[in-house]
Amino acid sequence: MSAVKVSGKNKLYGNIKIQGCKNAVLPIIAASLLNGGENIIHNCPYLADVIASIKILEELGASAVFDGNTLVIDSSGISCRRVEPALMKSLRSSVVFLGPVLSRCGKAAVSMPGGCDIGKRPIDIHLTSFERMGVDVECAGDEVTCAVNKLHGERIVLPFPSVGATENIMLLAALGRGVTTIHNAAREPEIVDLQNFLNSMGARVFGAGTGNITIYAVDKLTDSEYTVMTDRIEAATFACAVAAAGGELYMEGIKPGYIRTVTNILKNSGAAVAEYPDSVYVGAPSQISCPQLVSTGPYPGFPTDAQSLLMSVMSCSKGSGVIRENIFENRFGHAQELRRLGADIIIDGRSAYVRGAALTGGQVTARDLRSGAALVVAALAAEGETTVEKAVYIDRGYDDLVGKLGSLGASIERVN
Ligand code: UD1
């Protein structure tokens, strides 16, 4: 079992280059099945979830080669074989393979997707949208079987701006015939990145970044070369790390607008924030104040993925505040672990009441990807030594978090 060991109370100073975006590249990898050709994807982060996605591609008969941060995918020989359920269950984002596999193969069977255990995470919005577009859907146990009956363009109004469902509809509608419109679509920057990638293959997708997306289906897609956007949640992680541990940090390669909901909260809590066209500076005050209320919401709201990170900052701040989690019903597992480090947190349904405290080192366990990162952030601010167990969760979304924090002056190491 792998763990991260941190000796807290070292301030962080320096520059960090933000990695390519996990939540953008996973649907882009799935989209690479659509053109039946070569896709050169630059700025691809080397992550466990990316490796799992590559394994799914390989099971389907495509090939993928990593060269530095460039991933070259050849989907010309896909075989439409059924993917091992255990592999599909290993990551939540495997659900975005449904759209492309249906599009290329006419049928797809998946087990209910796995991934980090942060609530029920159903896929009913994906499936009812597919049905409206002419797909027959059958569910038996945790198996979902989809078969294209007569694929056609459709007007789809989402009951919630689901990121995954918006992506899956775009992926299914890109090839074939007809015009599909998505209303109340997710507006996350990662949706814009998927649109840009699809259009780099010759697709005709418009409106991503707004609540209304239009997809004009085309007959064929071409080879593509694309550079993935940078990871706003990795940037939020480093911003929170500095806010909690102290110090000064320049984050390079991140558009300030992507993380403004996070940096604005840090700024209002006493941090210095400066925005440049492609980088962001964060300077910590001697002790950060506790924001009074943070509510997660669909973009441009506060990202659910940064909720645990901000909880760590609040745990070692001065004052008290409330976090309201509006996206997932069960995303406070890290609170129990933070309490082991001395955090004062009370959970009541979807609300977490946090009072700033002096944290001390201890042994804690990651429950999911972002809770693991949040525990590392808290450990950086805690007096003494902390061990974060189940560090494999962190590997799902961070390309060398330990090495990067070490380069900024943290006393941190990976141990077995
Ligand atoms: C969500 C986040 C995304 C984040 C990702 C990884 C939002 C809106 N989405 O995306 O920013 O990067 O997790 O942590 O913040 N739901 C249904 N039925 C469905 C699909 C979703 O009820 O078919 C519900 C989910 O249970 C959840 C909410 O809608 O409560 C958000 O789902 P969705 O945006 O689809 O989740 P992800 O795509 O995983």
Short mmCIF file of N, CA, C and O and ligand atoms in Angstrom, two decimals, residues 22-23 92 118-127 160-165 167 186 188 190 232-233 297-299 302-305 326-329 331 350 370, ligand 1:
data_model
loop_
_atom_site.label_atom_id
_atom_site.label_comp_id
_atom_site.label_asym_id
_atom_site.label_seq_id
_atom_site.Cartn_x
_atom_site.Cartn_y
_atom_site.Cartn_z
N LYS A 22 -7.18 16.62 -16.61
CA LYS A 22 -7.74 15.25 -16.54
C LYS A 22 -9.17 15.20 -17.07
O LYS A 22 -9.52 14.36 -17.89
N ASN A 23 -10.02 16.09 -16.57
CA ASN A 23 -11.44 16.00 -16.92
C ASN A 23 -11.72 16.40 -18.37
O ASN A 23 -12.81 16.17 -18.88
N ARG A 92 -14.88 6.25 -13.37
CA ARG A 92 -16.20 6.83 -13.64
C ARG A 92 -16.30 7.32 -15.08
O ARG A 92 -17.32 7.17 -15.74
N ILE A 118 -18.25 8.79 -4.42
CA ILE A 118 -18.73 10.06 -3.88
C ILE A 118 -20.22 10.24 -4.18
O ILE A 118 -20.64 11.25 -4.71
N GLY A 119 -20.99 9.23 -3.80
CA GLY A 119 -22.43 9.37 -4.00
C GLY A 119 -22.94 8.40 -5.03
O GLY A 119 -22.20 7.56 -5.53
N LYS A 120 -24.20 8.52 -5.35
CA LYS A 120 -24.87 7.52 -6.21
C LYS A 120 -24.37 7.59 -7.65
O LYS A 120 -24.23 6.60 -8.30
N ARG A 121 -24.14 8.77 -8.17
CA ARG A 121 -23.65 8.98 -9.52
C ARG A 121 -24.38 8.14 -10.57
O ARG A 121 -23.77 7.34 -11.29
N PRO A 122 -25.70 8.29 -10.70
CA PRO A 122 -26.42 7.53 -11.72
C PRO A 122 -26.13 8.05 -13.12
O PRO A 122 -25.52 9.11 -13.28
N ILE A 123 -26.59 7.29 -14.16
CA ILE A 123 -26.38 7.75 -15.54
C ILE A 123 -27.70 7.83 -16.30
O ILE A 123 -27.74 7.73 -17.52
N ASP A 124 -28.79 8.02 -15.55
CA ASP A 124 -30.12 8.05 -16.19
C ASP A 124 -30.25 9.18 -17.22
O ASP A 124 -30.91 9.01 -18.25
N ILE A 125 -29.61 10.32 -16.97
CA ILE A 125 -29.73 11.45 -17.92
C ILE A 125 -29.05 11.08 -19.25
O ILE A 125 -29.55 11.39 -20.33
N HIS A 126 -27.92 10.37 -19.15
CA HIS A 126 -27.23 9.91 -20.38
C HIS A 126 -28.18 8.99 -21.16
O HIS A 126 -28.36 9.14 -22.36
N LEU A 127 -28.76 8.03 -20.44
CA LEU A 127 -29.52 6.97 -21.12
C LEU A 127 -30.84 7.48 -21.70
O LEU A 127 -31.20 7.11 -22.82
N PHE A 160 -30.71 18.52 -15.51
CA PHE A 160 -29.61 19.07 -14.72
C PHE A 160 -28.43 19.19 -15.69
O PHE A 160 -28.25 18.33 -16.54
N PRO A 161 -27.63 20.27 -15.59
CA PRO A 161 -26.52 20.41 -16.55
C PRO A 161 -25.37 19.43 -16.27
O PRO A 161 -24.28 19.82 -15.85
N SER A 162 -25.65 18.15 -16.49
CA SER A 162 -24.67 17.10 -16.21
C SER A 162 -23.50 17.20 -17.20
O SER A 162 -23.70 17.25 -18.42
N VAL A 163 -22.30 17.18 -16.64
CA VAL A 163 -21.09 17.27 -17.47
C VAL A 163 -20.98 16.02 -18.35
O VAL A 163 -20.86 16.10 -19.57
N GLY A 164 -21.07 14.85 -17.71
CA GLY A 164 -20.91 13.60 -18.44
C GLY A 164 -21.98 13.41 -19.51
O GLY A 164 -21.69 12.97 -20.62
N ALA A 165 -23.24 13.73 -19.18
CA ALA A 165 -24.32 13.54 -20.16
C ALA A 165 -24.15 14.49 -21.34
O ALA A 165 -24.34 14.10 -22.50
N GLU A 167 -21.38 15.63 -22.51
CA GLU A 167 -20.29 15.10 -23.33
C GLU A 167 -20.76 13.90 -24.15
O GLU A 167 -20.47 13.79 -25.35
N ALA A 186 -24.22 21.48 -19.74
CA ALA A 186 -23.14 21.88 -18.82
C ALA A 186 -22.26 22.91 -19.55
O ALA A 186 -22.07 22.82 -20.76
N GLU A 188 -19.06 23.85 -18.43
CA GLU A 188 -17.68 23.74 -17.95
C GLU A 188 -16.67 23.97 -19.10
O GLU A 188 -16.95 23.60 -20.26
N GLU A 190 -14.23 22.28 -19.79
CA GLU A 190 -13.88 20.98 -20.38
C GLU A 190 -14.84 20.63 -21.53
O GLU A 190 -14.47 19.89 -22.45
N ARG A 232 -7.76 22.99 -14.24
CA ARG A 232 -8.13 24.03 -13.26
C ARG A 232 -8.19 23.45 -11.85
O ARG A 232 -8.03 24.17 -10.88
N ILE A 233 -8.43 22.15 -11.71
CA ILE A 233 -8.50 21.59 -10.35
C ILE A 233 -7.09 21.37 -9.79
O ILE A 233 -6.86 21.54 -8.60
N GLY A 297 -21.46 24.36 -7.13
CA GLY A 297 -22.50 24.44 -8.17
C GLY A 297 -21.90 24.16 -9.52
O GLY A 297 -20.68 24.16 -9.70
N PRO A 298 -22.77 23.92 -10.52
CA PRO A 298 -22.26 23.74 -11.88
C PRO A 298 -21.49 24.99 -12.32
O PRO A 298 -21.79 26.08 -11.83
N TYR A 299 -20.52 24.83 -13.22
CA TYR A 299 -19.73 25.97 -13.71
C TYR A 299 -20.66 27.06 -14.24
O TYR A 299 -21.63 26.72 -14.90
N PHE A 302 -18.80 27.35 -7.80
CA PHE A 302 -17.61 26.79 -7.14
C PHE A 302 -17.54 25.29 -7.44
O PHE A 302 -18.51 24.56 -7.20
N PRO A 303 -16.41 24.78 -7.95
CA PRO A 303 -16.36 23.38 -8.39
C PRO A 303 -16.43 22.38 -7.22
O PRO A 303 -15.70 22.54 -6.23
N THR A 304 -17.27 21.38 -7.37
CA THR A 304 -17.34 20.33 -6.36
C THR A 304 -15.98 19.66 -6.16
O THR A 304 -15.64 19.24 -5.05
N ASP A 305 -15.17 19.60 -7.23
CA ASP A 305 -13.85 18.97 -7.12
C ASP A 305 -12.91 19.75 -6.21
O ASP A 305 -11.89 19.21 -5.77
N ASN A 326 -23.65 20.94 -3.25
CA ASN A 326 -24.91 20.84 -3.99
C ASN A 326 -24.86 19.83 -5.15
O ASN A 326 -25.89 19.59 -5.78
N ILE A 327 -23.68 19.29 -5.47
CA ILE A 327 -23.59 18.40 -6.64
C ILE A 327 -23.73 16.93 -6.23
O ILE A 327 -24.54 16.21 -6.79
N PHE A 328 -22.90 16.50 -5.28
CA PHE A 328 -22.96 15.10 -4.85
C PHE A 328 -23.45 15.01 -3.41
O PHE A 328 -23.09 15.85 -2.58
N GLU A 329 -24.27 13.99 -3.13
CA GLU A 329 -24.91 13.91 -1.81
C GLU A 329 -23.99 13.30 -0.75
O GLU A 329 -24.32 13.30 0.41
N ARG A 331 -20.25 13.72 -0.40
CA ARG A 331 -18.87 14.09 -0.72
C ARG A 331 -18.17 14.77 0.44
O ARG A 331 -17.42 15.71 0.27
N ARG A 350 -26.03 18.03 3.67
CA ARG A 350 -25.14 18.56 2.63
C ARG A 350 -24.32 19.75 3.10
O ARG A 350 -23.68 20.43 2.29
N ARG A 370 -9.95 13.56 -4.83
CA ARG A 370 -9.80 14.93 -4.29
C ARG A 370 -9.68 14.92 -2.78
O ARG A 370 -9.07 15.83 -2.21
C1 UD1 B 1 -18.99 15.89 -11.99
C2 UD1 B 1 -18.85 17.40 -11.92
C3 UD1 B 1 -17.64 17.81 -12.71
C4 UD1 B 1 -16.45 17.07 -12.12
C5 UD1 B 1 -16.67 15.56 -12.10
C6 UD1 B 1 -15.56 14.81 -11.41
C7 UD1 B 1 -20.59 19.11 -11.86
C8 UD1 B 1 -21.87 19.60 -12.42
N1 UD1 B 1 -20.07 18.00 -12.43
O1 UD1 B 1 -19.12 15.53 -13.35
O2 UD1 B 1 -17.44 19.20 -12.69
O3 UD1 B 1 -15.30 17.38 -12.82
O4 UD1 B 1 -17.87 15.28 -11.42
O5 UD1 B 1 -15.62 14.94 -10.03
O6 UD1 B 1 -20.06 19.69 -10.94
N2 UD1 B 1 -26.64 12.93 -12.31
C9 UD1 B 1 -27.80 12.21 -12.41
N3 UD1 B 1 -28.01 11.45 -13.52
C10 UD1 B 1 -27.12 11.40 -14.55
C11 UD1 B 1 -25.93 12.15 -14.44
C12 UD1 B 1 -25.73 12.90 -13.32
O7 UD1 B 1 -28.63 12.22 -11.50
O8 UD1 B 1 -27.38 10.70 -15.54
C13 UD1 B 1 -26.37 13.72 -11.10
C14 UD1 B 1 -25.20 13.15 -10.32
O9 UD1 B 1 -25.60 12.14 -9.44
C15 UD1 B 1 -24.69 14.36 -9.59
C16 UD1 B 1 -24.91 15.47 -10.60
O10 UD1 B 1 -25.94 15.02 -11.47
O11 UD1 B 1 -25.45 14.62 -8.46
C17 UD1 B 1 -23.62 15.85 -11.37
O12 UD1 B 1 -23.41 14.93 -12.33
P1 UD1 B 1 -22.45 15.10 -13.59
O13 UD1 B 1 -22.13 16.51 -13.89
O14 UD1 B 1 -23.01 14.25 -14.64
O15 UD1 B 1 -21.20 14.37 -13.01
P2 UD1 B 1 -19.85 14.16 -13.70
O16 UD1 B 1 -19.98 14.13 -15.18
O17 UD1 B 1 -19.21 13.02 -12.99
#
